[in-house]
Amino acid sequence: MSKGTTIKDAIKAWEEKTGQNSAEATVVKLYSQQPFIQKMDASLAALVKVEQLALSTNLIEKISNLNGLSYLKILSLGRNSIKKIEGLDAVSDTLEELWISYNQIERLNGIECCKKLKVLYASNNKIKAWEGVTSCQSLPALEEVLLVGNPLEEKCTAEGTWISDMMKKFPQLKKLDGKPIIRDDELGGGEESKDE
């Protein structure tokens, strides 16, 4: 297998393409590098003011080296080869959105440190059981979740219980799988909302 693009080289190419200084940039998009980025290395520390970092569509297997990214709010890691959530402690005080759809994730354990997380896109992974999502219950700000295409969602949707089960487990959710959640109590009724 050929050697992947390093973060340092990807940042340099991004600077040349955009004409921006990476140390001053708030949005940095390093997705679909050729050859693909395989590792989140220490060069990420150069992105000291980044608020949104896109590393989607690469071959990254592990979330790492986020130290020093003290302004990071949105981390996009969709379409990689990530198997588990780790390394988020470094950005747990600022991270508001995590986009990790189309990976190999079976459990969202490791996400519970991100107390400001509002949005979690984790569709098309390998989450098979409720134990794979229960760590998200400790996230007080979580209001939007995308889990469509996971075995758990497919099973519960086929049984007709997905929306009601998620509403019970995550009462603070406002949006599930791209659709607003409307509870009967918001409409003035006293009963629990029904699945569409």
PDB file of C-alpha atoms in Angstrom:
ATOM      1  CA  MET A   1       0.000   0.000   0.000  1.00  0.00           C
ATOM      2  CA  SER A   2       1.324   3.438  -0.882  1.00  0.00           C
ATOM      3  CA  LYS A   3       2.117   5.969   1.783  1.00  0.00           C
ATOM      4  CA  GLY A   4      -0.751   8.342   2.490  1.00  0.00           C
ATOM      5  CA  THR A   5      -0.681  12.120   2.475  1.00  0.00           C
ATOM      6  CA  THR A   6       0.564  13.545   5.774  1.00  0.00           C
ATOM      7  CA  ILE A   7      -1.426  16.206   7.614  1.00  0.00           C
ATOM      8  CA  LYS A   8       1.517  18.581   7.144  1.00  0.00           C
ATOM      9  CA  ASP A   9       1.469  18.088   3.358  1.00  0.00           C
ATOM     10  CA  ALA A  10      -2.330  18.360   3.251  1.00  0.00           C
ATOM     11  CA  ILE A  11      -2.217  21.644   5.184  1.00  0.00           C
ATOM     12  CA  LYS A  12       0.485  22.988   2.867  1.00  0.00           C
ATOM     13  CA  ALA A  13      -1.554  22.047  -0.221  1.00  0.00           C
ATOM     14  CA  TRP A  14      -4.682  23.604   1.348  1.00  0.00           C
ATOM     15  CA  GLU A  15      -2.768  26.864   2.002  1.00  0.00           C
ATOM     16  CA  GLU A  16      -1.518  26.944  -1.599  1.00  0.00           C
ATOM     17  CA  LYS A  17      -4.993  26.228  -2.987  1.00  0.00           C
ATOM     18  CA  THR A  18      -6.888  28.718  -0.799  1.00  0.00           C
ATOM     19  CA  GLY A  19      -4.220  31.379  -0.248  1.00  0.00           C
ATOM     20  CA  GLN A  20      -4.970  31.267   3.488  1.00  0.00           C
ATOM     21  CA  ASN A  21      -2.638  30.890   6.450  1.00  0.00           C
ATOM     22  CA  SER A  22      -3.622  27.713   8.320  1.00  0.00           C
ATOM     23  CA  ALA A  23      -2.607  29.184  11.693  1.00  0.00           C
ATOM     24  CA  GLU A  24      -5.213  31.949  11.218  1.00  0.00           C
ATOM     25  CA  ALA A  25      -7.973  29.937   9.490  1.00  0.00           C
ATOM     26  CA  THR A  26     -11.212  29.071  11.271  1.00  0.00           C
ATOM     27  CA  VAL A  27     -12.387  26.564   8.632  1.00  0.00           C
ATOM     28  CA  VAL A  28      -9.936  24.014   7.206  1.00  0.00           C
ATOM     29  CA  LYS A  29     -11.057  21.331   4.758  1.00  0.00           C
ATOM     30  CA  LEU A  30      -8.613  18.472   4.195  1.00  0.00           C
ATOM     31  CA  TYR A  31     -11.082  15.955   2.794  1.00  0.00           C
ATOM     32  CA  SER A  32     -10.495  13.530  -0.108  1.00  0.00           C
ATOM     33  CA  GLN A  33      -6.740  13.885  -0.202  1.00  0.00           C
ATOM     34  CA  GLN A  34      -4.864  11.923  -2.863  1.00  0.00           C
ATOM     35  CA  PRO A  35      -3.307   9.750  -1.690  1.00  0.00           C
ATOM     36  CA  PHE A  36      -5.653   9.570   1.297  1.00  0.00           C
ATOM     37  CA  ILE A  37      -4.663  10.786   4.769  1.00  0.00           C
ATOM     38  CA  GLN A  38      -4.197   7.711   6.961  1.00  0.00           C
ATOM     39  CA  LYS A  39      -3.231   9.285  10.274  1.00  0.00           C
ATOM     40  CA  MET A  40      -4.219  12.338  12.294  1.00  0.00           C
ATOM     41  CA  ASP A  41      -0.697  13.380  13.251  1.00  0.00           C
ATOM     42  CA  ALA A  42       0.732  16.118  15.481  1.00  0.00           C
ATOM     43  CA  SER A  43       0.798  18.596  12.564  1.00  0.00           C
ATOM     44  CA  LEU A  44      -2.857  19.325  13.377  1.00  0.00           C
ATOM     45  CA  ALA A  45      -1.574  21.494  16.256  1.00  0.00           C
ATOM     46  CA  ALA A  46      -0.677  24.153  13.658  1.00  0.00           C
ATOM     47  CA  LEU A  47      -4.418  24.842  13.219  1.00  0.00           C
ATOM     48  CA  VAL A  48      -4.589  26.929  16.386  1.00  0.00           C
ATOM     49  CA  LYS A  49      -7.706  28.961  15.458  1.00  0.00           C
ATOM     50  CA  VAL A  50      -9.657  26.275  13.607  1.00  0.00           C
ATOM     51  CA  GLU A  51     -13.339  26.005  14.534  1.00  0.00           C
ATOM     52  CA  GLN A  52     -14.339  23.577  11.772  1.00  0.00           C
ATOM     53  CA  LEU A  53     -12.004  20.811  10.628  1.00  0.00           C
ATOM     54  CA  ALA A  54     -12.983  18.513   7.765  1.00  0.00           C
ATOM     55  CA  LEU A  55     -11.001  15.293   7.340  1.00  0.00           C
ATOM     56  CA  SER A  56     -13.756  13.322   5.594  1.00  0.00           C
ATOM     57  CA  THR A  57     -13.235  10.786   2.824  1.00  0.00           C
ATOM     58  CA  ASN A  58      -9.761   9.622   3.781  1.00  0.00           C
ATOM     59  CA  LEU A  59      -8.431   6.398   5.333  1.00  0.00           C
ATOM     60  CA  ILE A  60      -8.105   7.569   8.949  1.00  0.00           C
ATOM     61  CA  GLU A  61      -8.428   4.709  11.449  1.00  0.00           C
ATOM     62  CA  LYS A  62      -7.982   6.554  14.746  1.00  0.00           C
ATOM     63  CA  ILE A  63      -9.065   9.924  16.160  1.00  0.00           C
ATOM     64  CA  SER A  64      -5.939  11.489  17.650  1.00  0.00           C
ATOM     65  CA  ASN A  65      -3.730  14.554  18.032  1.00  0.00           C
ATOM     66  CA  LEU A  66      -6.463  17.110  18.664  1.00  0.00           C
ATOM     67  CA  ASN A  67      -4.418  18.787  21.434  1.00  0.00           C
ATOM     68  CA  GLY A  68      -4.074  22.516  20.901  1.00  0.00           C
ATOM     69  CA  LEU A  69      -7.272  22.837  18.860  1.00  0.00           C
ATOM     70  CA  SER A  70      -8.906  24.877  21.610  1.00  0.00           C
ATOM     71  CA  TYR A  71     -11.500  26.530  19.358  1.00  0.00           C
ATOM     72  CA  LEU A  72     -12.681  23.399  17.533  1.00  0.00           C
ATOM     73  CA  LYS A  73     -16.490  23.252  17.338  1.00  0.00           C
ATOM     74  CA  ILE A  74     -17.123  21.024  14.299  1.00  0.00           C
ATOM     75  CA  LEU A  75     -15.098  17.898  13.523  1.00  0.00           C
ATOM     76  CA  SER A  76     -15.933  16.101  10.291  1.00  0.00           C
ATOM     77  CA  LEU A  77     -14.544  12.564   9.986  1.00  0.00           C
ATOM     78  CA  GLY A  78     -17.170  10.906   7.782  1.00  0.00           C
ATOM     79  CA  ARG A  79     -16.177   8.240   5.261  1.00  0.00           C
ATOM     80  CA  ASN A  80     -13.015   7.015   6.960  1.00  0.00           C
ATOM     81  CA  SER A  81     -12.075   3.714   8.645  1.00  0.00           C
ATOM     82  CA  ILE A  82     -12.637   4.701  12.279  1.00  0.00           C
ATOM     83  CA  LYS A  83     -13.672   1.810  14.528  1.00  0.00           C
ATOM     84  CA  LYS A  84     -14.096   3.559  17.884  1.00  0.00           C
ATOM     85  CA  ILE A  85     -14.504   6.976  19.450  1.00  0.00           C
ATOM     86  CA  GLU A  86     -11.355   8.106  21.212  1.00  0.00           C
ATOM     87  CA  GLY A  87      -9.094  11.117  21.537  1.00  0.00           C
ATOM     88  CA  LEU A  88     -11.887  13.649  22.010  1.00  0.00           C
ATOM     89  CA  ASP A  89     -10.814  14.670  25.537  1.00  0.00           C
ATOM     90  CA  ALA A  90      -8.591  17.379  24.063  1.00  0.00           C
ATOM     91  CA  VAL A  91     -11.603  19.136  22.475  1.00  0.00           C
ATOM     92  CA  SER A  92     -14.304  18.120  24.948  1.00  0.00           C
ATOM     93  CA  ASP A  93     -14.779  21.706  26.202  1.00  0.00           C
ATOM     94  CA  THR A  94     -15.509  23.170  22.754  1.00  0.00           C
ATOM     95  CA  LEU A  95     -16.760  20.427  20.396  1.00  0.00           C
ATOM     96  CA  GLU A  96     -20.406  21.024  19.404  1.00  0.00           C
ATOM     97  CA  GLU A  97     -20.734  18.846  16.301  1.00  0.00           C
ATOM     98  CA  LEU A  98     -19.198  15.480  15.440  1.00  0.00           C
ATOM     99  CA  TRP A  99     -19.739  14.101  11.953  1.00  0.00           C
ATOM    100  CA  ILE A 100     -18.630  10.445  11.841  1.00  0.00           C
ATOM    101  CA  SER A 101     -21.039   8.797   9.391  1.00  0.00           C
ATOM    102  CA  TYR A 102     -19.839   5.992   7.113  1.00  0.00           C
ATOM    103  CA  ASN A 103     -17.186   4.510   9.400  1.00  0.00           C
ATOM    104  CA  GLN A 104     -16.876   1.153  11.182  1.00  0.00           C
ATOM    105  CA  ILE A 105     -18.085   2.259  14.643  1.00  0.00           C
ATOM    106  CA  GLU A 106     -20.028  -0.253  16.783  1.00  0.00           C
ATOM    107  CA  ARG A 107     -20.257   1.800  20.001  1.00  0.00           C
ATOM    108  CA  LEU A 108     -20.216   5.518  20.717  1.00  0.00           C
ATOM    109  CA  ASN A 109     -18.331   5.037  23.992  1.00  0.00           C
ATOM    110  CA  GLY A 110     -15.734   7.778  24.362  1.00  0.00           C
ATOM    111  CA  ILE A 111     -18.109  10.531  23.332  1.00  0.00           C
ATOM    112  CA  GLU A 112     -19.440  11.180  26.843  1.00  0.00           C
ATOM    113  CA  CYS A 113     -16.637  13.668  27.605  1.00  0.00           C
ATOM    114  CA  CYS A 114     -18.062  16.141  25.042  1.00  0.00           C
ATOM    115  CA  LYS A 115     -20.602  17.892  27.269  1.00  0.00           C
ATOM    116  CA  LYS A 116     -21.233  20.713  24.733  1.00  0.00           C
ATOM    117  CA  LEU A 117     -21.973  18.328  21.856  1.00  0.00           C
ATOM    118  CA  LYS A 118     -25.231  19.364  20.169  1.00  0.00           C
ATOM    119  CA  VAL A 119     -25.059  17.470  16.870  1.00  0.00           C
ATOM    120  CA  LEU A 120     -23.970  13.887  16.234  1.00  0.00           C
ATOM    121  CA  TYR A 121     -24.024  12.475  12.714  1.00  0.00           C
ATOM    122  CA  ALA A 122     -23.192   8.769  12.996  1.00  0.00           C
ATOM    123  CA  SER A 123     -25.233   7.192  10.209  1.00  0.00           C
ATOM    124  CA  ASN A 124     -24.166   4.110   8.300  1.00  0.00           C
ATOM    125  CA  ASN A 125     -21.883   2.663  10.940  1.00  0.00           C
ATOM    126  CA  LYS A 126     -22.129  -0.729  12.676  1.00  0.00           C
ATOM    127  CA  ILE A 127     -24.103   0.126  15.820  1.00  0.00           C
ATOM    128  CA  LYS A 128     -26.132  -3.026  16.521  1.00  0.00           C
ATOM    129  CA  ALA A 129     -27.474  -2.604  20.072  1.00  0.00           C
ATOM    130  CA  TRP A 130     -28.682   0.082  22.465  1.00  0.00           C
ATOM    131  CA  GLU A 131     -25.421  -0.325  24.406  1.00  0.00           C
ATOM    132  CA  GLY A 132     -23.775   1.276  21.390  1.00  0.00           C
ATOM    133  CA  VAL A 133     -25.581   4.584  21.948  1.00  0.00           C
ATOM    134  CA  THR A 134     -26.213   4.761  25.711  1.00  0.00           C
ATOM    135  CA  SER A 135     -23.042   6.779  26.328  1.00  0.00           C
ATOM    136  CA  CYS A 136     -24.773   9.650  24.499  1.00  0.00           C
ATOM    137  CA  GLN A 137     -27.412   9.842  27.239  1.00  0.00           C
ATOM    138  CA  SER A 138     -24.944  11.772  29.408  1.00  0.00           C
ATOM    139  CA  LEU A 139     -24.650  14.583  26.837  1.00  0.00           C
ATOM    140  CA  PRO A 140     -26.901  17.390  28.152  1.00  0.00           C
ATOM    141  CA  ALA A 141     -26.728  19.603  25.036  1.00  0.00           C
ATOM    142  CA  LEU A 142     -27.336  16.845  22.446  1.00  0.00           C
ATOM    143  CA  GLU A 143     -30.318  17.847  20.328  1.00  0.00           C
ATOM    144  CA  GLU A 144     -29.708  16.411  16.847  1.00  0.00           C
ATOM    145  CA  VAL A 145     -28.748  12.807  16.073  1.00  0.00           C
ATOM    146  CA  LEU A 146     -28.388  10.984  12.763  1.00  0.00           C
ATOM    147  CA  LEU A 147     -28.209   7.200  13.155  1.00  0.00           C
ATOM    148  CA  VAL A 148     -30.001   5.983  10.030  1.00  0.00           C
ATOM    149  CA  GLY A 149     -28.324   3.030   8.319  1.00  0.00           C
ATOM    150  CA  ASN A 150     -27.049   1.402  11.509  1.00  0.00           C
ATOM    151  CA  PRO A 151     -28.275  -2.158  12.250  1.00  0.00           C
ATOM    152  CA  LEU A 152     -29.977  -0.923  15.465  1.00  0.00           C
ATOM    153  CA  GLU A 153     -31.941   1.765  13.633  1.00  0.00           C
ATOM    154  CA  GLU A 154     -32.895  -0.599  10.802  1.00  0.00           C
ATOM    155  CA  LYS A 155     -34.153  -3.255  13.263  1.00  0.00           C
ATOM    156  CA  CYS A 156     -36.159  -0.782  15.382  1.00  0.00           C
ATOM    157  CA  THR A 157     -37.579   0.987  12.316  1.00  0.00           C
ATOM    158  CA  ALA A 158     -38.749  -2.366  10.929  1.00  0.00           C
ATOM    159  CA  GLU A 159     -40.433  -3.021  14.291  1.00  0.00           C
ATOM    160  CA  GLY A 160     -41.999   0.462  14.258  1.00  0.00           C
ATOM    161  CA  THR A 161     -40.354   1.527  17.538  1.00  0.00           C
ATOM    162  CA  TRP A 162     -37.336   3.627  16.485  1.00  0.00           C
ATOM    163  CA  ILE A 163     -38.700   7.132  17.011  1.00  0.00           C
ATOM    164  CA  SER A 164     -40.543   6.369  20.249  1.00  0.00           C
ATOM    165  CA  ASP A 165     -37.557   4.444  21.678  1.00  0.00           C
ATOM    166  CA  MET A 166     -35.178   7.298  20.863  1.00  0.00           C
ATOM    167  CA  MET A 167     -37.567   9.877  22.328  1.00  0.00           C
ATOM    168  CA  LYS A 168     -37.704   7.912  25.589  1.00  0.00           C
ATOM    169  CA  LYS A 169     -33.949   7.420  25.799  1.00  0.00           C
ATOM    170  CA  PHE A 170     -33.097  10.962  24.654  1.00  0.00           C
ATOM    171  CA  PRO A 171     -35.886  13.304  25.814  1.00  0.00           C
ATOM    172  CA  GLN A 172     -33.868  16.409  24.874  1.00  0.00           C
ATOM    173  CA  LEU A 173     -33.641  15.496  21.152  1.00  0.00           C
ATOM    174  CA  LYS A 174     -35.131  18.007  18.723  1.00  0.00           C
ATOM    175  CA  LYS A 175     -34.132  16.287  15.482  1.00  0.00           C
ATOM    176  CA  LEU A 176     -33.683  12.584  14.661  1.00  0.00           C
ATOM    177  CA  ASP A 177     -32.407  11.249  11.360  1.00  0.00           C
ATOM    178  CA  GLY A 178     -32.995  14.574   9.627  1.00  0.00           C
ATOM    179  CA  LYS A 179     -36.585  15.044  10.842  1.00  0.00           C
ATOM    180  CA  PRO A 180     -37.832  17.319  13.627  1.00  0.00           C
ATOM    181  CA  ILE A 181     -39.201  15.559  16.690  1.00  0.00           C
ATOM    182  CA  ILE A 182     -42.601  16.890  17.655  1.00  0.00           C
ATOM    183  CA  ARG A 183     -43.855  15.793  21.033  1.00  0.00           C
ATOM    184  CA  ASP A 184     -47.525  15.950  21.962  1.00  0.00           C
ATOM    185  CA  ASP A 185     -46.700  18.080  24.997  1.00  0.00           C
ATOM    186  CA  GLU A 186     -45.352  20.738  22.614  1.00  0.00           C
ATOM    187  CA  LEU A 187     -48.700  20.717  20.820  1.00  0.00           C
ATOM    188  CA  GLY A 188     -50.637  21.079  24.044  1.00  0.00           C
ATOM    189  CA  GLY A 189     -51.576  17.395  24.341  1.00  0.00           C
ATOM    190  CA  GLY A 190     -50.629  15.202  27.244  1.00  0.00           C
ATOM    191  CA  GLU A 191     -49.828  11.947  25.456  1.00  0.00           C
ATOM    192  CA  GLU A 192     -46.515  10.777  24.140  1.00  0.00           C
ATOM    193  CA  SER A 193     -45.825  11.469  20.464  1.00  0.00           C
ATOM    194  CA  LYS A 194     -46.570   8.716  17.980  1.00  0.00           C
ATOM    195  CA  ASP A 195     -44.275   7.394  15.265  1.00  0.00           C
ATOM    196  CA  GLU A 196     -45.016   8.667  11.798  1.00  0.00           C
TER     197      GLU A 196
END
